[in-house]
Amino acid sequence: MRRGPEPARRLRVRALAALLAVAACGPVPFSAWAQQGAACEKPVYLTFDTGHMGIADLVADVLKRQNVRVTFFAAAERTQDGGDSLDRHWAPWWKARAAEGHEFASHTYDHAYWRGDLKGVEPSFRIRPSAGALAGREFTWSAAEYCGNIAKASERLESITGRKPLPLYRAPGGKTSPRLLAAAKACGFEHVGWSPAGFLGDELPSEKFSNEKLLAQALDTIRPGDILLAHLGIWSRKDPWAPANLEPLIVGLKAKGFCFETLRRHPQYRDWIASHS
């Protein structure tokens, strides 16, 4: 007698169990993973911006266990240990991620927020760094000064990892203007934002946006091609997002047939990267 289709819940459970069994066998070597990349038919692009770095080791462990490579956008942000996320203390952490095959890009060295364009023939901008010695003060930067701050983070990443970062950057808060983006592109950096469904909510107040709610929303709304955004530690959120949500999100997306790519393979950026690397 033929059996009818299995209930959806049972299928989900079996898929999750299979994924966890694969994870238990240990991570796939980077060379083997790279060879498998062409088979990714429903890609998503997980990215992390720096933060207080308090969950950096946890994030690294999850990514290694799940055989997922991501793109990190780095700034020299204040960390829980009193230093910054690109200092000598964190250099071995970044170098280890490079060895695992992750990609890197700039988040501006001083986590410098765009606040507005200024009038004039030459582009200039109101900028407010939120990291470093000048944090909290507003300045007028020329296009060259802004580009220099983007480049400084990229150069620091290369010096500590030995791996050339992607010619990409992400403006803090995603705050930009057409003139700012044109200035950055003219000095070799294409801007990367994130997809609406890819905003994973780790910056939101946990009193209003529980981890359970954020996870369910992400699993329901993320679509192939989306760029996902999370951070390596958010000061303001009382119930941290990553310990509860990161691995369930990855496992849940895999169960729905998604696979994970770095931005090097994103169709919007791969030609730019190839021509500027």
Tab-separated table of C-alpha atoms in Angstrom:
chain	number	residue	atom	x	y	z
A	1	MET	CA	0.000	0.000	0.000
A	2	ARG	CA	1.427	3.368	-0.996
A	3	ARG	CA	1.931	5.875	1.749
A	4	GLY	CA	0.923	9.457	1.311
A	5	PRO	CA	3.380	12.363	1.534
A	6	GLU	CA	5.045	12.879	4.885
A	7	PRO	CA	3.748	15.771	6.981
A	8	ALA	CA	5.707	18.976	6.420
A	9	ARG	CA	6.819	19.094	10.047
A	10	ARG	CA	8.352	15.602	9.836
A	11	LEU	CA	10.208	16.549	6.655
A	12	ARG	CA	11.615	19.637	8.325
A	13	VAL	CA	12.778	17.617	11.305
A	14	ARG	CA	14.490	15.082	9.062
A	15	ALA	CA	16.206	17.841	7.064
A	16	LEU	CA	17.477	19.539	10.212
A	17	ALA	CA	18.731	16.225	11.596
A	18	ALA	CA	20.607	15.518	8.380
A	19	LEU	CA	22.244	18.924	8.414
A	20	LEU	CA	23.333	18.572	12.017
A	21	ALA	CA	24.749	15.123	11.253
A	22	VAL	CA	26.854	16.621	8.470
A	23	ALA	CA	28.051	19.356	10.815
A	24	ALA	CA	29.101	16.756	13.380
A	25	CYS	CA	31.522	15.265	10.854
A	26	GLY	CA	33.594	18.424	10.957
A	27	PRO	CA	34.083	21.330	8.553
A	28	VAL	CA	34.745	20.832	4.868
A	29	PRO	CA	38.255	21.996	3.886
A	30	PHE	CA	38.290	25.364	2.137
A	31	SER	CA	39.670	23.891	-1.092
A	32	ALA	CA	36.829	21.360	-1.243
A	33	TRP	CA	34.239	24.021	-0.438
A	34	ALA	CA	35.556	26.264	-3.214
A	35	GLN	CA	35.136	23.466	-5.739
A	36	GLN	CA	31.509	23.029	-4.661
A	37	GLY	CA	30.656	26.716	-5.109
A	38	ALA	CA	29.303	26.380	-8.654
A	39	ALA	CA	26.506	24.116	-7.379
A	40	CYS	CA	24.953	26.867	-5.238
A	41	GLU	CA	21.513	27.455	-6.803
A	42	LYS	CA	19.790	29.413	-4.004
A	43	PRO	CA	22.586	31.599	-2.639
A	44	VAL	CA	22.395	34.045	0.216
A	45	TYR	CA	25.260	36.283	1.265
A	46	LEU	CA	25.820	36.489	5.012
A	47	THR	CA	27.860	39.522	6.094
A	48	PHE	CA	29.075	40.720	9.483
A	49	ASP	CA	30.028	44.233	10.508
A	50	THR	CA	32.344	44.699	13.456
A	51	GLY	CA	31.077	45.682	16.899
A	52	HIS	CA	32.291	45.100	20.438
A	53	MET	CA	33.624	41.644	19.357
A	54	GLY	CA	32.167	39.925	22.420
A	55	ILE	CA	30.587	37.218	20.257
A	56	ALA	CA	33.390	36.991	17.690
A	57	ASP	CA	34.632	33.584	18.875
A	58	LEU	CA	31.107	32.186	18.982
A	59	VAL	CA	30.431	33.409	15.436
A	60	ALA	CA	33.672	31.872	14.206
A	61	ASP	CA	32.831	28.526	15.818
A	62	VAL	CA	29.354	28.416	14.283
A	63	LEU	CA	30.611	29.332	10.806
A	64	LYS	CA	33.305	26.665	10.982
A	65	ARG	CA	30.914	24.010	12.246
A	66	GLN	CA	28.360	24.828	9.541
A	67	ASN	CA	30.936	25.137	6.719
A	68	VAL	CA	29.747	28.668	5.936
A	69	ARG	CA	31.968	31.416	4.525
A	70	VAL	CA	30.950	35.046	4.954
A	71	THR	CA	32.138	38.571	4.213
A	72	PHE	CA	33.308	40.683	7.156
A	73	PHE	CA	33.167	44.499	7.000
A	74	ALA	CA	35.658	45.844	9.521
A	75	ALA	CA	36.196	49.147	11.315
A	76	ALA	CA	38.405	49.881	14.318
A	77	GLU	CA	35.461	49.906	16.734
A	78	ARG	CA	35.678	49.946	20.526
A	79	THR	CA	35.710	46.444	21.999
A	80	GLN	CA	34.794	44.924	25.349
A	81	ASP	CA	38.465	44.397	26.175
A	82	GLY	CA	39.183	48.138	25.961
A	83	GLY	CA	40.937	48.114	22.598
A	84	ASP	CA	39.559	48.174	19.086
A	85	SER	CA	38.503	45.501	16.630
A	86	LEU	CA	41.529	45.954	14.367
A	87	ASP	CA	44.206	46.159	17.040
A	88	ARG	CA	47.020	43.681	17.780
A	89	HIS	CA	44.860	41.685	20.182
A	90	TRP	CA	42.386	40.825	17.409
A	91	ALA	CA	44.937	40.330	14.639
A	92	PRO	CA	45.182	36.528	15.200
A	93	TRP	CA	41.397	36.253	15.060
A	94	TRP	CA	41.255	37.966	11.669
A	95	LYS	CA	44.185	35.932	10.378
A	96	ALA	CA	42.424	32.699	11.361
A	97	ARG	CA	39.286	33.748	9.494
A	98	ALA	CA	41.372	34.444	6.391
A	99	ALA	CA	42.827	30.939	6.599
A	100	GLU	CA	39.277	29.547	6.683
A	101	GLY	CA	38.385	31.278	3.416
A	102	HIS	CA	36.275	34.190	4.594
A	103	GLU	CA	36.369	37.516	2.754
A	104	PHE	CA	36.978	41.013	4.125
A	105	ALA	CA	36.087	44.590	3.228
A	106	SER	CA	36.175	48.049	4.778
A	107	HIS	CA	33.578	49.524	7.114
A	108	THR	CA	35.617	52.787	7.240
A	109	TYR	CA	38.423	52.790	9.789
A	110	ASP	CA	36.763	55.209	12.228
A	111	HIS	CA	33.221	53.881	11.695
A	112	ALA	CA	32.549	57.247	10.096
A	113	TYR	CA	28.909	58.176	9.572
A	114	TRP	CA	27.883	60.311	6.618
A	115	ARG	CA	25.798	63.224	7.902
A	116	GLY	CA	25.290	65.269	4.749
A	117	ASP	CA	26.732	66.668	1.531
A	118	LEU	CA	28.170	70.156	1.380
A	119	LYS	CA	27.677	72.468	-1.580
A	120	GLY	CA	30.600	73.159	-3.856
A	121	VAL	CA	32.297	72.094	-7.040
A	122	GLU	CA	34.530	69.623	-5.231
A	123	PRO	CA	32.639	66.983	-3.243
A	124	SER	CA	32.842	67.317	0.523
A	125	PHE	CA	30.795	65.836	3.315
A	126	ARG	CA	29.768	66.223	6.917
A	127	ILE	CA	31.159	63.151	8.673
A	128	ARG	CA	30.861	61.988	12.269
A	129	PRO	CA	33.195	59.175	13.394
A	130	SER	CA	31.872	56.927	16.157
A	131	ALA	CA	35.224	55.239	16.855
A	132	GLY	CA	38.769	56.379	17.480
A	133	ALA	CA	40.118	59.543	19.058
A	134	LEU	CA	37.692	61.779	17.136
A	135	ALA	CA	34.539	59.825	17.999
A	136	GLY	CA	31.402	61.892	18.504
A	137	ARG	CA	32.653	65.031	16.766
A	138	GLU	CA	31.490	66.230	13.372
A	139	PHE	CA	33.951	67.166	10.634
A	140	THR	CA	34.057	68.279	7.034
A	141	TRP	CA	35.906	65.735	4.932
A	142	SER	CA	36.911	65.999	1.320
A	143	ALA	CA	36.338	63.050	-0.979
A	144	ALA	CA	40.032	62.208	-0.610
A	145	GLU	CA	39.773	62.184	3.199
A	146	TYR	CA	36.712	59.954	3.110
A	147	CYS	CA	38.393	57.585	0.665
A	148	GLY	CA	41.455	57.555	2.879
A	149	ASN	CA	39.411	56.352	5.817
A	150	ILE	CA	37.890	53.567	3.726
A	151	ALA	CA	41.320	52.565	2.469
A	152	LYS	CA	42.867	52.638	5.953
A	153	ALA	CA	40.604	49.820	7.187
A	154	SER	CA	41.225	47.814	4.028
A	155	GLU	CA	44.995	48.229	4.347
A	156	ARG	CA	44.932	47.266	8.007
A	157	LEU	CA	42.985	44.096	7.203
A	158	GLU	CA	45.494	43.151	4.525
A	159	SER	CA	48.453	43.759	6.822
A	160	ILE	CA	47.136	41.507	9.591
A	161	THR	CA	45.603	38.739	7.446
A	162	GLY	CA	47.917	38.605	4.469
A	163	ARG	CA	44.778	38.478	2.300
A	164	LYS	CA	43.784	41.336	0.023
A	165	PRO	CA	40.307	42.600	0.974
A	166	LEU	CA	37.573	42.988	-1.591
A	167	PRO	CA	37.336	46.444	-3.232
A	168	LEU	CA	34.049	46.986	-1.419
A	169	TYR	CA	32.936	48.927	1.626
A	170	ARG	CA	29.877	49.433	3.769
A	171	ALA	CA	29.038	52.850	5.166
A	172	PRO	CA	28.139	52.761	8.884
A	173	GLY	CA	24.396	52.632	9.276
A	174	GLY	CA	24.124	52.297	5.511
A	175	LYS	CA	23.942	56.101	5.396
A	176	THR	CA	25.093	57.498	2.047
A	177	SER	CA	24.268	59.921	-0.736
A	178	PRO	CA	24.725	59.586	-4.506
A	179	ARG	CA	27.640	62.021	-4.302
A	180	LEU	CA	29.323	60.062	-1.507
A	181	LEU	CA	28.930	56.773	-3.380
A	182	ALA	CA	30.353	58.322	-6.544
A	183	ALA	CA	33.378	59.616	-4.618
A	184	ALA	CA	34.039	56.204	-3.070
A	185	LYS	CA	33.639	54.441	-6.397
A	186	ALA	CA	36.044	56.870	-8.051
A	187	CYS	CA	38.738	55.802	-5.578
A	188	GLY	CA	38.077	52.096	-6.102
A	189	PHE	CA	35.403	51.102	-3.569
A	190	GLU	CA	31.903	49.917	-4.453
A	191	HIS	CA	29.315	50.244	-1.687
A	192	VAL	CA	27.401	47.234	-0.320
A	193	GLY	CA	24.181	47.583	1.620
A	194	TRP	CA	21.820	44.755	2.554
A	195	SER	CA	18.481	43.347	1.477
A	196	PRO	CA	15.327	44.411	3.376
A	197	ALA	CA	14.723	40.827	4.508
A	198	GLY	CA	18.435	40.492	5.219
A	199	PHE	CA	18.349	42.950	8.121
A	200	LEU	CA	18.544	40.329	10.860
A	201	GLY	CA	17.630	42.737	13.656
A	202	ASP	CA	20.545	42.312	16.063
A	203	GLU	CA	20.611	46.101	16.544
A	204	LEU	CA	16.955	46.290	17.575
A	205	PRO	CA	15.814	46.435	21.226
A	206	SER	CA	15.197	42.923	22.508
A	207	GLU	CA	12.284	44.193	24.614
A	208	LYS	CA	10.293	44.754	21.408
A	209	PHE	CA	11.975	42.325	19.009
A	210	SER	CA	12.629	38.969	20.649
A	211	ASN	CA	15.131	36.530	19.199
A	212	GLU	CA	12.287	34.124	18.455
A	213	LYS	CA	10.417	36.764	16.485
A	214	LEU	CA	13.513	37.823	14.532
A	215	LEU	CA	14.414	34.230	13.654
A	216	ALA	CA	10.913	33.370	12.459
A	217	GLN	CA	10.750	36.548	10.387
A	218	ALA	CA	14.117	35.864	8.736
A	219	LEU	CA	13.296	32.255	7.869
A	220	ASP	CA	9.965	33.349	6.404
A	221	THR	CA	11.118	36.325	4.319
A	222	ILE	CA	14.707	35.711	3.120
A	223	ARG	CA	14.904	34.948	-0.590
A	224	PRO	CA	17.702	33.755	-2.923
A	225	GLY	CA	20.204	36.499	-3.666
A	226	ASP	CA	19.612	38.390	-0.414
A	227	ILE	CA	22.508	40.025	1.417
A	228	LEU	CA	22.174	39.394	5.153
A	229	LEU	CA	23.522	41.705	7.868
A	230	ALA	CA	24.596	40.964	11.438
A	231	HIS	CA	27.302	42.270	13.784
A	232	LEU	CA	30.108	40.928	15.949
A	233	GLY	CA	28.514	42.415	19.051
A	234	ILE	CA	25.954	45.156	19.721
A	235	TRP	CA	26.272	47.197	22.898
A	236	SER	CA	22.623	48.216	23.214
A	237	ARG	CA	20.770	44.903	22.814
A	238	LYS	CA	20.103	43.302	26.215
A	239	ASP	CA	19.362	39.788	24.908
A	240	PRO	CA	22.156	39.174	22.370
A	241	TRP	CA	21.049	37.902	18.978
A	242	ALA	CA	23.845	35.597	17.852
A	243	PRO	CA	24.031	32.978	20.607
A	244	ALA	CA	20.331	32.252	20.180
A	245	ASN	CA	19.787	32.830	16.467
A	246	LEU	CA	22.885	32.433	14.316
A	247	GLU	CA	23.117	28.654	14.080
A	248	PRO	CA	19.342	28.066	13.927
A	249	LEU	CA	19.171	30.629	11.113
A	250	ILE	CA	21.910	28.899	9.115
A	251	VAL	CA	20.471	25.425	9.712
A	252	GLY	CA	16.960	26.609	8.902
A	253	LEU	CA	18.009	28.259	5.651
A	254	LYS	CA	19.953	25.167	4.611
A	255	ALA	CA	16.852	23.061	5.297
A	256	LYS	CA	14.969	25.288	2.846
A	257	GLY	CA	17.584	24.680	0.149
A	258	PHE	CA	19.644	27.827	0.584
A	259	CYS	CA	23.431	27.888	0.371
A	260	PHE	CA	25.934	30.514	1.516
A	261	GLU	CA	28.358	32.493	-0.647
A	262	THR	CA	30.745	35.379	-0.061
A	263	LEU	CA	30.282	38.646	-1.909
A	264	ARG	CA	33.105	37.715	-4.265
A	265	ARG	CA	30.495	35.649	-6.125
A	266	HIS	CA	27.592	38.097	-5.919
A	267	PRO	CA	26.376	38.900	-9.468
A	268	GLN	CA	26.161	42.622	-8.678
A	269	TYR	CA	29.771	42.846	-7.502
A	270	ARG	CA	31.811	40.013	-9.038
A	271	ASP	CA	32.749	41.896	-12.230
A	272	TRP	CA	33.758	44.959	-10.206
A	273	ILE	CA	35.841	42.792	-7.899
A	274	ALA	CA	37.510	40.988	-10.800
A	275	SER	CA	38.448	44.277	-12.492
A	276	HIS	CA	39.709	45.991	-9.294
A	277	SER	CA	41.617	43.163	-7.595
